[in-house]
mmCIF file of C-alpha atoms in Angstrom:
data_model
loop_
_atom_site.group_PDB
_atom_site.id
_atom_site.type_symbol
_atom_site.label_atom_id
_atom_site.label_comp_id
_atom_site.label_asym_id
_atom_site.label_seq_id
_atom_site.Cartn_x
_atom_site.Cartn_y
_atom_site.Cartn_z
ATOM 1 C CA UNK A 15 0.000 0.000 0.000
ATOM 2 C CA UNK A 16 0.851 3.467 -0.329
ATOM 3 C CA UNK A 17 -0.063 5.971 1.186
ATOM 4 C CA UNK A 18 -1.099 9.384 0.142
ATOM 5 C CA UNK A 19 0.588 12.577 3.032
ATOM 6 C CA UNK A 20 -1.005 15.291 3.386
ATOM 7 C CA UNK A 21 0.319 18.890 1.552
ATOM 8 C CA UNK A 22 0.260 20.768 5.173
ATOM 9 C CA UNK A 23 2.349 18.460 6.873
ATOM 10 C CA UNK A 24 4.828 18.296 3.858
ATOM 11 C CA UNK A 25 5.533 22.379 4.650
ATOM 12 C CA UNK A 26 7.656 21.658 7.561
ATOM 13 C CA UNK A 27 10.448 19.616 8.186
ATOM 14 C CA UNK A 28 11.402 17.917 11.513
ATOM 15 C CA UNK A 29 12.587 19.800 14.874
ATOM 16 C CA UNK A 30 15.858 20.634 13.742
ATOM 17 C CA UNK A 31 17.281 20.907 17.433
ATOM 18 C CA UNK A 32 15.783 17.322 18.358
ATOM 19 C CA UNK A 33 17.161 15.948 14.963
ATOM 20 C CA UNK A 34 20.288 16.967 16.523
ATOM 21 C CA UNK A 35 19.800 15.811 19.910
ATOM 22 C CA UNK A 36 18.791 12.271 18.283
ATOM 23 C CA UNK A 37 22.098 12.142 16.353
ATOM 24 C CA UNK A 38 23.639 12.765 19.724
ATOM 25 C CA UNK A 39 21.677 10.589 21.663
ATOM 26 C CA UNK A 40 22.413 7.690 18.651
ATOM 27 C CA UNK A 41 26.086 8.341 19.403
ATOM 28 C CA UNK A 42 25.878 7.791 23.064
ATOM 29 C CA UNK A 43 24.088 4.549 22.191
ATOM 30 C CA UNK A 44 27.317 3.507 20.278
ATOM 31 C CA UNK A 45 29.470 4.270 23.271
ATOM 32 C CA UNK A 46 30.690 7.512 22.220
ATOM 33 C CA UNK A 47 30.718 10.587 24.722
ATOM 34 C CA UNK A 48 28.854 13.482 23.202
ATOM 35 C CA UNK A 49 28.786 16.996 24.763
ATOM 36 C CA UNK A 50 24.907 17.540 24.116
ATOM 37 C CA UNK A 51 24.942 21.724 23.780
ATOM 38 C CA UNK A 52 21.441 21.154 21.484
ATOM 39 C CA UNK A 53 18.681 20.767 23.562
ATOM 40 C CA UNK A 54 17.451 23.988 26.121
ATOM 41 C CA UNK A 55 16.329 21.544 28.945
ATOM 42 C CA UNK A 56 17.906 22.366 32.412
ATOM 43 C CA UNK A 57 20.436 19.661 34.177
ATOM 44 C CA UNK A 58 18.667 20.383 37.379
ATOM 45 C CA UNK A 59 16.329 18.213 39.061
ATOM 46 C CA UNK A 60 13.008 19.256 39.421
ATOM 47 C CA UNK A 61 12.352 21.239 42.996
ATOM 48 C CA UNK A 62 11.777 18.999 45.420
ATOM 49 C CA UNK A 63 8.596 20.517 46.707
ATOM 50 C CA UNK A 64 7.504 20.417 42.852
ATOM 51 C CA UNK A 65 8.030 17.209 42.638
ATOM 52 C CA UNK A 66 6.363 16.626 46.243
ATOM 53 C CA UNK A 67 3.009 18.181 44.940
ATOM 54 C CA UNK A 68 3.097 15.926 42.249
ATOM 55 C CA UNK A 69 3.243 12.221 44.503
ATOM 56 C CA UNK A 70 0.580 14.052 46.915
ATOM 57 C CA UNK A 71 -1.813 15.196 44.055
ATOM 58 C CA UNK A 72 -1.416 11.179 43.140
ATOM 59 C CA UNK A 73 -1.619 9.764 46.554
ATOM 60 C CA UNK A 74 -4.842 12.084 46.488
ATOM 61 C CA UNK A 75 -6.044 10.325 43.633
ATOM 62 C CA UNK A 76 -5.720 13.521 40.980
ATOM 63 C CA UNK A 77 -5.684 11.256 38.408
ATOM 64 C CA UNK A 78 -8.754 11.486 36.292
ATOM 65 C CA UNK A 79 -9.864 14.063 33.621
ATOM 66 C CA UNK A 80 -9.992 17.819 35.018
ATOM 67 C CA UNK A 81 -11.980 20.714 33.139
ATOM 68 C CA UNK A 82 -10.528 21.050 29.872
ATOM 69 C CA UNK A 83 -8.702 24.658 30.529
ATOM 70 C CA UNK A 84 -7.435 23.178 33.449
ATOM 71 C CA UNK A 85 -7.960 23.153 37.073
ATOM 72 C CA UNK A 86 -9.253 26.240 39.236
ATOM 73 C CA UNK A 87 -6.192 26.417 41.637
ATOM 74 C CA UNK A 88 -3.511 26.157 38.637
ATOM 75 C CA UNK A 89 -5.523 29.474 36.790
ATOM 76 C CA UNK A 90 -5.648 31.242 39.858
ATOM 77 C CA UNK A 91 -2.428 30.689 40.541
ATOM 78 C CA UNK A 92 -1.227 31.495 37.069
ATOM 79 C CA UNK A 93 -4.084 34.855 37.210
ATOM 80 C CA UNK A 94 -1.862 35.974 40.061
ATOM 81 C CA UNK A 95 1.579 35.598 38.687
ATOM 82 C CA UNK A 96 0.544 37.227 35.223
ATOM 83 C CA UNK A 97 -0.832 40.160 37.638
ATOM 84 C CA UNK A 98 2.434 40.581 39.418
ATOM 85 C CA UNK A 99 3.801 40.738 35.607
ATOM 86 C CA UNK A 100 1.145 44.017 34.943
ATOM 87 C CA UNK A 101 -0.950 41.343 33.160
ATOM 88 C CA UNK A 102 -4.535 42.055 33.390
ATOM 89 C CA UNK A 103 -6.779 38.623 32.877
ATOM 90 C CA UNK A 104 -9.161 36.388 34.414
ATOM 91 C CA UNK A 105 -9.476 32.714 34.763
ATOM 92 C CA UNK A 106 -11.982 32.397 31.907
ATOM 93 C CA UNK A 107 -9.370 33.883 29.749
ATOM 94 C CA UNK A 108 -6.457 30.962 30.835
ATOM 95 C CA UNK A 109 -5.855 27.928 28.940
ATOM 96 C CA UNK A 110 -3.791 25.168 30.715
ATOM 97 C CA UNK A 111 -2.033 23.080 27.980
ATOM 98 C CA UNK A 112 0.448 20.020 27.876
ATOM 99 C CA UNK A 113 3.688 22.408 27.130
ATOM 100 C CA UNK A 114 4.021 25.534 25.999
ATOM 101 C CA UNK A 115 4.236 24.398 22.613
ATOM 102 C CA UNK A 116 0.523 23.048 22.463
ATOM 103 C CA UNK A 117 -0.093 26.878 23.812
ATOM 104 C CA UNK A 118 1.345 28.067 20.384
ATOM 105 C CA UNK A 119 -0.171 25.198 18.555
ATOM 106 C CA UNK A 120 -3.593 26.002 19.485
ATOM 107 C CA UNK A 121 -3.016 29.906 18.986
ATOM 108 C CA UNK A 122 -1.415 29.445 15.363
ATOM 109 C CA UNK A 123 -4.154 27.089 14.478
ATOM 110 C CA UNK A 124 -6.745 29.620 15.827
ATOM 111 C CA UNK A 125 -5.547 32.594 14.586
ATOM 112 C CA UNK A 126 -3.941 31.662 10.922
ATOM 113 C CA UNK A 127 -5.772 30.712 8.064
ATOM 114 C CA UNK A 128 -4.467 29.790 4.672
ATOM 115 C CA UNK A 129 -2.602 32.583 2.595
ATOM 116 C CA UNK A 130 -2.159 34.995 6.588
ATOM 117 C CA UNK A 131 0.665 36.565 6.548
ATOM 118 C CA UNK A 132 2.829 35.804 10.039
ATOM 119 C CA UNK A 133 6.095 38.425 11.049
ATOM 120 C CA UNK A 134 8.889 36.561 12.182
ATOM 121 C CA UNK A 135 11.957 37.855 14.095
ATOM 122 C CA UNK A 136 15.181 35.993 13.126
ATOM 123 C CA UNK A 137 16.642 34.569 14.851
ATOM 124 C CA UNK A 138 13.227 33.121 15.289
ATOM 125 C CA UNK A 139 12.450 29.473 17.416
ATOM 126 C CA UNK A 140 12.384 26.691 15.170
ATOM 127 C CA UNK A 141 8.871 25.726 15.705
ATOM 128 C CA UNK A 142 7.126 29.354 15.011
ATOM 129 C CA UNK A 143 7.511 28.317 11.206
ATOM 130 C CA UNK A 144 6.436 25.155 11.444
ATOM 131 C CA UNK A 145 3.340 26.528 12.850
ATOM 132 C CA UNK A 146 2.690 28.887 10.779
ATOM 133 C CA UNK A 147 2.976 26.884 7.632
ATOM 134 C CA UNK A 148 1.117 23.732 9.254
ATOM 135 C CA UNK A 149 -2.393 26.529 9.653
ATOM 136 C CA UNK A 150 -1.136 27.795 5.941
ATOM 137 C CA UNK A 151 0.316 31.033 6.982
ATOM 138 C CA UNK A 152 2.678 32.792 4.796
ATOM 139 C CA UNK A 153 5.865 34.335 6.333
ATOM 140 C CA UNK A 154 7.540 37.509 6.613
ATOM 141 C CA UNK A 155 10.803 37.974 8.525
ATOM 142 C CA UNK A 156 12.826 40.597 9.677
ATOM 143 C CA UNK A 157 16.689 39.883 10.176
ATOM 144 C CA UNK A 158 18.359 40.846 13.916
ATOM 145 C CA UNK A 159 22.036 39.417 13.484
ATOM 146 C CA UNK A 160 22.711 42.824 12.347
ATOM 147 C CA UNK A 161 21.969 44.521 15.587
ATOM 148 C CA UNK A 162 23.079 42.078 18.249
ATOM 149 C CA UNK A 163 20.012 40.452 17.966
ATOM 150 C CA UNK A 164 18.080 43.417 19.635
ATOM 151 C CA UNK A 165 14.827 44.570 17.637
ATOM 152 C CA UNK A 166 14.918 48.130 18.941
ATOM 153 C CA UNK A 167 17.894 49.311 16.094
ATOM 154 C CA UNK A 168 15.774 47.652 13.415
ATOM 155 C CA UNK A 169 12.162 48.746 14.186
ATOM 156 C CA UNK A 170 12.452 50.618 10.660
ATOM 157 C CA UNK A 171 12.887 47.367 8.891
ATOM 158 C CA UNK A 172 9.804 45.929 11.413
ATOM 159 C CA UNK A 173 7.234 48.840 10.219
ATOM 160 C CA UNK A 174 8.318 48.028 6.687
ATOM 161 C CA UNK A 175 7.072 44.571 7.059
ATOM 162 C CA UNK A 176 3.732 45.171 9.413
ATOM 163 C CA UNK A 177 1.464 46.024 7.269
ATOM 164 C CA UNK A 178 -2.676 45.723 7.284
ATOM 165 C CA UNK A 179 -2.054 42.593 5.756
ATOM 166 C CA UNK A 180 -0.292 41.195 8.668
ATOM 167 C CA UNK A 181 -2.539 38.487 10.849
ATOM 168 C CA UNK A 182 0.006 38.089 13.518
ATOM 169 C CA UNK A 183 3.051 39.340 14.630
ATOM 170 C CA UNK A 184 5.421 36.475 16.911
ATOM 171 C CA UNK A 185 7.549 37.921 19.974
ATOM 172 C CA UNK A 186 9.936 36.069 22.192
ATOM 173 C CA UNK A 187 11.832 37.768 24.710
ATOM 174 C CA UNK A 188 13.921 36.606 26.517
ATOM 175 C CA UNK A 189 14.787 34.753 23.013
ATOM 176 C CA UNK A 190 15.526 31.461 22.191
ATOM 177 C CA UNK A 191 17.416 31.326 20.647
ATOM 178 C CA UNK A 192 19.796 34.671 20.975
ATOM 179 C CA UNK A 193 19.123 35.320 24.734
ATOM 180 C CA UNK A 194 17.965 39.074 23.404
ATOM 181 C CA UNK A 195 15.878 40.705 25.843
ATOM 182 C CA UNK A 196 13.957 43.188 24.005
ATOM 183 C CA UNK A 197 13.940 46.914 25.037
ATOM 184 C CA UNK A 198 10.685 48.703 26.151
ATOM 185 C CA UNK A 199 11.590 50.916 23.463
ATOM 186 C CA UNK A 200 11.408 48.176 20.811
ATOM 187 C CA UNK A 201 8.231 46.666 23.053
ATOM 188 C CA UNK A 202 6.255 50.358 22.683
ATOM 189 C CA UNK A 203 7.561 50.227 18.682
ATOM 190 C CA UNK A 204 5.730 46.570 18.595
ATOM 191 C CA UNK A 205 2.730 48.105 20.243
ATOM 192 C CA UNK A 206 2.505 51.096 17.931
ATOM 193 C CA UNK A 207 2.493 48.943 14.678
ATOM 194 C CA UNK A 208 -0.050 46.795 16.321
ATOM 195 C CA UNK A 209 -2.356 49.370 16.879
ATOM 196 C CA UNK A 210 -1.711 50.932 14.065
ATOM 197 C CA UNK A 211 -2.620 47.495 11.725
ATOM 198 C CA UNK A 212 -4.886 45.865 14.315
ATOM 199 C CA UNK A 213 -2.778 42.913 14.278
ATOM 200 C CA UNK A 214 -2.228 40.412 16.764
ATOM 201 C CA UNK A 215 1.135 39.814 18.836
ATOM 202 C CA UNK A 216 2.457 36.320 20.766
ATOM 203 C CA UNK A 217 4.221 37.327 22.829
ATOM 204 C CA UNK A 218 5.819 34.086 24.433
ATOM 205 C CA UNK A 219 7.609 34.459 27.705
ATOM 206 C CA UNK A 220 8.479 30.931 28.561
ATOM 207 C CA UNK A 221 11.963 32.562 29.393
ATOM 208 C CA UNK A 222 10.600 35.494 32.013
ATOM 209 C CA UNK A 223 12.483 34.168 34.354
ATOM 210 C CA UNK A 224 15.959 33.501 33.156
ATOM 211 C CA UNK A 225 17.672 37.294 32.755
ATOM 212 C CA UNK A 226 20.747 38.691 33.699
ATOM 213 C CA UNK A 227 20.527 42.107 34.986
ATOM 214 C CA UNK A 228 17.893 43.676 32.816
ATOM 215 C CA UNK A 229 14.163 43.726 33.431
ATOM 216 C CA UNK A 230 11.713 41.978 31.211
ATOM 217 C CA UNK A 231 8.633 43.353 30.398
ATOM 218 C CA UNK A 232 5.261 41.552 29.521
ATOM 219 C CA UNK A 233 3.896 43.098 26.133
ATOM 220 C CA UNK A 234 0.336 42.827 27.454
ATOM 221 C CA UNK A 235 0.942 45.283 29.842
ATOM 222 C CA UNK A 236 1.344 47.668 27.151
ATOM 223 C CA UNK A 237 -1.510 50.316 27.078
ATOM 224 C CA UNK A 238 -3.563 49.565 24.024
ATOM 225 C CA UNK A 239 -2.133 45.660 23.774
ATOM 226 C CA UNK A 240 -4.319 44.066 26.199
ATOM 227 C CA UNK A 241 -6.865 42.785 24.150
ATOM 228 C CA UNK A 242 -4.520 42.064 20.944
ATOM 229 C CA UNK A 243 -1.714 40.119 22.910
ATOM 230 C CA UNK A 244 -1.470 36.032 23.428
ATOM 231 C CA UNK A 245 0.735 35.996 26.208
ATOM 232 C CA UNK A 246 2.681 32.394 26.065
ATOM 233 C CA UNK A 247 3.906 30.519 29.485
ATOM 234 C CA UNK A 248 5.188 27.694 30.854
ATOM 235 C CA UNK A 249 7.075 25.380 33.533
ATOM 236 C CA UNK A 250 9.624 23.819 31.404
ATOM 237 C CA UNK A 251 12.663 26.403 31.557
ATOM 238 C CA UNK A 252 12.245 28.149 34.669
ATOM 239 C CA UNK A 253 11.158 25.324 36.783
ATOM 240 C CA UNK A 254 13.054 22.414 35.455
ATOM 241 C CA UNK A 255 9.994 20.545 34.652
ATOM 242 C CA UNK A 256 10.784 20.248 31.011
ATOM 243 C CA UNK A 257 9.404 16.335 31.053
ATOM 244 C CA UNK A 258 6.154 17.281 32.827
ATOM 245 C CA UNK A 259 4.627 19.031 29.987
ATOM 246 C CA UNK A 260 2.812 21.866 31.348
ATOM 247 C CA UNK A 261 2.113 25.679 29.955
ATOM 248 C CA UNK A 262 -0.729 27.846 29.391
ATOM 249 C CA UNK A 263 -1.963 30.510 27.332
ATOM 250 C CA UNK A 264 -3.609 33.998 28.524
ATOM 251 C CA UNK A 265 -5.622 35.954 26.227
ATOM 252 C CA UNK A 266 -9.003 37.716 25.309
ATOM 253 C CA UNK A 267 -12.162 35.546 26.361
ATOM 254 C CA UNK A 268 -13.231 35.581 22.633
ATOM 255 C CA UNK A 269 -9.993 34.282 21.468
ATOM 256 C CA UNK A 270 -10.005 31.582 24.140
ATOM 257 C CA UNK A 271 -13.415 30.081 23.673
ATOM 258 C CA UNK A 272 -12.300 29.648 19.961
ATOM 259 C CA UNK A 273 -8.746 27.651 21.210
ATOM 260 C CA UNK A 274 -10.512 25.873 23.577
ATOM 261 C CA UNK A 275 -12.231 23.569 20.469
ATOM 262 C CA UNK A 276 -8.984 22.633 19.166
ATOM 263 C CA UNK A 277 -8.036 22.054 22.868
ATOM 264 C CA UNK A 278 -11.012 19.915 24.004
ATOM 265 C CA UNK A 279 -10.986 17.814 20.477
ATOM 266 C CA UNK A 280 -6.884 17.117 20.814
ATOM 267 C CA UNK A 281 -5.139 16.760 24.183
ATOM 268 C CA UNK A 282 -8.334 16.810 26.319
ATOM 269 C CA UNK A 283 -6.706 18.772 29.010
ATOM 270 C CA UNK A 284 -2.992 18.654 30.838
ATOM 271 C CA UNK A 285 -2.333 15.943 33.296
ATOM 272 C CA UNK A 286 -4.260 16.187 36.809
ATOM 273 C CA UNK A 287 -1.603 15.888 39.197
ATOM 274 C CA UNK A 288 1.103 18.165 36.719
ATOM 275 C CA UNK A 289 -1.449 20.590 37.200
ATOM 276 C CA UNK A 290 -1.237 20.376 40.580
ATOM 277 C CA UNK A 291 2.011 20.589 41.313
ATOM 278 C CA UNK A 292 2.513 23.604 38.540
ATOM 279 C CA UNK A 293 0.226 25.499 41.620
ATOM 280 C CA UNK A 294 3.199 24.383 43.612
ATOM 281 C CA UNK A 295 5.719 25.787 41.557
ATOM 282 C CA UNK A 296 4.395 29.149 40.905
ATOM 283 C CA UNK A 297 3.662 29.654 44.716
ATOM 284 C CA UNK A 298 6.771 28.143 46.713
ATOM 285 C CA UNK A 299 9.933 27.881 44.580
ATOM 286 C CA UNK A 300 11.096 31.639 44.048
ATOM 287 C CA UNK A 301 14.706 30.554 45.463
ATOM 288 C CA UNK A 302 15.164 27.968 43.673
ATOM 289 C CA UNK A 303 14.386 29.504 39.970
ATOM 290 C CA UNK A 304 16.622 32.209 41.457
ATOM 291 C CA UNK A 305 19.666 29.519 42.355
ATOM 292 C CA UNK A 306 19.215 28.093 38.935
ATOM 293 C CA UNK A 307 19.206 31.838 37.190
ATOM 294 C CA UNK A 308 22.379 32.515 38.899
ATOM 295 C CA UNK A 309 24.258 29.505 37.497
ATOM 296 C CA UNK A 310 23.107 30.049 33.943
ATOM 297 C CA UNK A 311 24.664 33.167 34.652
ATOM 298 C CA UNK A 312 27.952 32.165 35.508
ATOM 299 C CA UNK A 313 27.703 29.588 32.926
ATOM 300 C CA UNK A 314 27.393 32.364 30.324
ATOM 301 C CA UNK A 315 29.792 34.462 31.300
ATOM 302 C CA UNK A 316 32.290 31.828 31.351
ATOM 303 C CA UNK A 317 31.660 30.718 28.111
ATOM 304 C CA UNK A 318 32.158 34.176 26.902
ATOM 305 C CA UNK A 319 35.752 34.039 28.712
ATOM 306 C CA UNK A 320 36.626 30.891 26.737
ATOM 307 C CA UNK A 321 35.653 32.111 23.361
ATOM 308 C CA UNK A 322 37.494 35.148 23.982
ATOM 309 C CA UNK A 323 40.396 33.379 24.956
ATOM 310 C CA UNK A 324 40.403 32.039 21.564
ATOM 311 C CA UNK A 325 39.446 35.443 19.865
ATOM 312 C CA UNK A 326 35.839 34.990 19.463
ATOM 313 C CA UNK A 327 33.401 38.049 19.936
ATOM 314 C CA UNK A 328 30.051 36.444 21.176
ATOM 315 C CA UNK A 329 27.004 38.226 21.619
ATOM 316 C CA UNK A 330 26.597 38.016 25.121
ATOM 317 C CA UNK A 331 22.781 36.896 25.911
ATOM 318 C CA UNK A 332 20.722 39.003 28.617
ATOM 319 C CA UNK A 333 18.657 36.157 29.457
ATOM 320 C CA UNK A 334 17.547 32.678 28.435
ATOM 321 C CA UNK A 335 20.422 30.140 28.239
ATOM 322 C CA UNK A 336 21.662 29.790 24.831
ATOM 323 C CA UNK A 337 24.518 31.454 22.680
ATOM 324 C CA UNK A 338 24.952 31.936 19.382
ATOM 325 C CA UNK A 339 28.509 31.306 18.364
ATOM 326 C CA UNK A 340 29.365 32.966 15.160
ATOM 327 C CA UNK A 341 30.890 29.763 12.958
ATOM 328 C CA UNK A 342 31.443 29.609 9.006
ATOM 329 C CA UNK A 343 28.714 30.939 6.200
ATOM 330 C CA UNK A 344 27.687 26.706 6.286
ATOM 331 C CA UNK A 345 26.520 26.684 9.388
ATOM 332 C CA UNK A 346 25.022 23.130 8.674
ATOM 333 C CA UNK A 347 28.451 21.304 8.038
ATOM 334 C CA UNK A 348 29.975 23.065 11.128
ATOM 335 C CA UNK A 349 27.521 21.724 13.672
ATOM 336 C CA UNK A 350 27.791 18.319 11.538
ATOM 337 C CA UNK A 351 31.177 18.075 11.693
ATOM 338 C CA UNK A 352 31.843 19.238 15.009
ATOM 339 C CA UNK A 353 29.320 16.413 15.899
ATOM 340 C CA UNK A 354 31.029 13.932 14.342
ATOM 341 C CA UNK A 355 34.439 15.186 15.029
ATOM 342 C CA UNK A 356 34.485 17.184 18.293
ATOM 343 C CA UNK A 357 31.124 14.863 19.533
ATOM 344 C CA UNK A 358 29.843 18.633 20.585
ATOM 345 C CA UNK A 359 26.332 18.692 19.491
ATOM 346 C CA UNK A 360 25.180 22.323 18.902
ATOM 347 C CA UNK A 361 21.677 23.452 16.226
ATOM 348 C CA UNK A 362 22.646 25.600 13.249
ATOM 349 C CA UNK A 363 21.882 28.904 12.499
ATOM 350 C CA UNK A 364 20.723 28.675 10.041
ATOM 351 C CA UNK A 365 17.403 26.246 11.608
ATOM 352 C CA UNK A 366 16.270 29.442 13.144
ATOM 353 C CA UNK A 367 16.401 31.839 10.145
ATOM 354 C CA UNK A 368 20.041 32.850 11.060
ATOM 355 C CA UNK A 369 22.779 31.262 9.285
ATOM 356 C CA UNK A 370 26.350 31.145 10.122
ATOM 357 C CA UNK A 371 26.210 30.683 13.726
ATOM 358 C CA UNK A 372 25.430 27.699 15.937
ATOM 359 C CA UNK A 373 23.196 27.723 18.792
ATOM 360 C CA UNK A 374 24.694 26.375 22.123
ATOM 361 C CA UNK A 375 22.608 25.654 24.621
ATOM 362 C CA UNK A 376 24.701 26.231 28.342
ATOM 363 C CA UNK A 377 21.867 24.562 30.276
ATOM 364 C CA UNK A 378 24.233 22.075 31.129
ATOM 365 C CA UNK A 379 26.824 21.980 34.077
ATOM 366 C CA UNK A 380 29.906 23.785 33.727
ATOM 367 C CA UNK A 381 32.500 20.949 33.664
ATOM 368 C CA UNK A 382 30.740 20.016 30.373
ATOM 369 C CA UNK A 383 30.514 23.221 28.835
ATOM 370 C CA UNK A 384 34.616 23.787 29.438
ATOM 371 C CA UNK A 385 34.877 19.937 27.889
ATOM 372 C CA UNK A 386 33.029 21.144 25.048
ATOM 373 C CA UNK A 387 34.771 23.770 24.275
ATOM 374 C CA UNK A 388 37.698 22.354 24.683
ATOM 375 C CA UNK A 389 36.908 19.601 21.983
ATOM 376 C CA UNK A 390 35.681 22.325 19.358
ATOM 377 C CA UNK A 391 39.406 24.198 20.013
ATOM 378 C CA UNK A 392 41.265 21.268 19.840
ATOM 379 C CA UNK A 393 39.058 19.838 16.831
ATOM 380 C CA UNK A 394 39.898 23.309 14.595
ATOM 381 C CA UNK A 395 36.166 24.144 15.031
ATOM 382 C CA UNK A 396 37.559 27.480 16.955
#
């Protein structure tokens, strides 16, 4: 037999940052020691009163279907950390998803139909186009290598791609996978041309709490971006609880009731007792997101110490924990060959609109990140 494949889901290619990790993870399998830079999941454990919640919630028996947008503690609790973030919304306008990315899913698929135009800032998360394209969008992007990866020196080249045509405009900052965190100056530009063309921002903030010295601000807090802004959460990064699968969306009740279809008729709803300990997470573990912050920090900072030592000028990442390493114009065979050379798995460039760098991912412990480098100098990949 064979089959016939759809023409949406030939668009988009695999994950190119878990086609890496798989390469790395096949290379462990033949006994070879691979310094996995690829994937942004944290080497910390979950915290242990996270992971606490979770066992009680089961010894409680949470283990059954809850309301489809998720439970009433977990949106109250989420209500109340969006509020301390100048975010104005209500339970009825929360949607508790399996990951962050079924967030976006349900937003693209809500928001884009076939022949929408979608803005893209590149460096721009490997998934955001595969989104787009899967609910038929059409994309525009707007290049920020130039400028250090900030938007604010480039908000000309922005307003010459927002037009009335525009259906939806994608933020992420603190960006994966630059580490930019965006000005409010470039924040109020994005506001501006979103009033201006009544288009709709994502603004996804999965990395809120990973920055270094600078203050992030929540677009939806924006006067006049309220009720045109799909703020994007989750547990993953901040919390360590990248296996759990948890995140949520906020926006306008109108917009929700219309994401909630997709949600009810695919994942049901998130996990019972992951829901319970995500009210756990967001009300008890401020120290330890703020231990783990402070060792990405001196993670990046020595990694921007080692690539200086052998003369390489890295943009140095306000928040987030990745780094993008400028490499040769074929990005692709430097992160293949440093795999298969240097076993230091890193994503290329050019996977997130951005070619000639690799992303590195310092989400892993020090001792590894020094080994890594180390192999990439020693390998001529430096």
């Amino acid at each position: 037999m064979t089959m016939e494949f759809t023409e949406r889901v030939g668009r988009v290619e695999p994950s190119a940052t878990l086609a890496i990790s798989n390469l790395a993870s096949k290379l462990e399998a033949d006994g070879v020691d691979v310094v996995d830079l690829s994937v942004g999941e944290p080497d910390f454990p979950t915290p242990e009163t996270v992971v606490e919640a979770g066992k009680d919630a089961l010894d409680a028996g949470h283990t059954g279907y809850t309301p489809s947008n998720g439970i009433p503690e977990l949106k109250e609790a989420i209500v109340e950390k969006l509020d301390a973030d100048g975010l104005e919304y209500t339970t009825d306008e929360v949607i508790v998803t399996p990951g962050g990315k079924q967030a976006l899913y349900e937003t693209f698929q809500t928001l884009v139909d076939d022949g929408d135009e979608v803005v893209l800032l590149d460096p721009a998360w490997v998934s955001y186009e595969a989104m787009a394209k899967l609910a038929g969008g059409e994309l525009s992007r707007v290049e920020l290598s130039e400028s250090g990866f900030q938007l604010e020196p480039v908000l000309d080249d922005l307003i010459a791609t927002v037009s009335d045509d525009t259906e939806l405009l994608v933020i992420n900052s603190p960006s994966n996978p630059s580490g930019a965190v965006f000005t409010d100056a470039a924040l109020e530009g994005v506001r501006d041309l979103a009033v201006e063309h009544d288009v709709t921002v994502i603004s996804d903030e999965i990395y809120d709490a990973v920055t270094y010295g600078v203050e992030q601000t929540s677009l939806g807090s924006l006067e006049g971006m309220g009720d045109r802004t799909v703020t994007i959460n989750g547990f993953s990064k901040a919390y360590s609880m990248t296996g759990w699968r948890l995140g949520y969306l906020a926006a306008p009740e109108a917009l929700v009731e219309q994401a909630a279809k997709l949600h009810s008729h695919s994942v049901s709803c998130a996990a019972n007792f992951v829901q319970h300990a995500g009210v756990e997470a967001l009300e008890n573990t401020d120290e330890a997101v703020a231990e783990m912050r402070d060792a990405f920090e001196d993670r990046r900072d020595m990694l921007v110490e080692l690539f200086g030592e052998h003369g390489i000028d890295v943009p140095v990442p306000d928040g987030a924990f990745y780094m993008m390493l400028p490499v040769d114009d074929d990005d692709q065979a430097w992160c293949e060959g440093a795999i298969e050379e240097a076993h230091v798995a890193t994503v290329p460039g050019s996977a997130f609109g951005t070619p000639g760098y690799a992303r590195l991912s310092y989400a892993a412990s020090e001792e590894r990140l020094r080994e890594g480098v180390e192999r990439l100098a020693d390998s001529g990949y430096l």
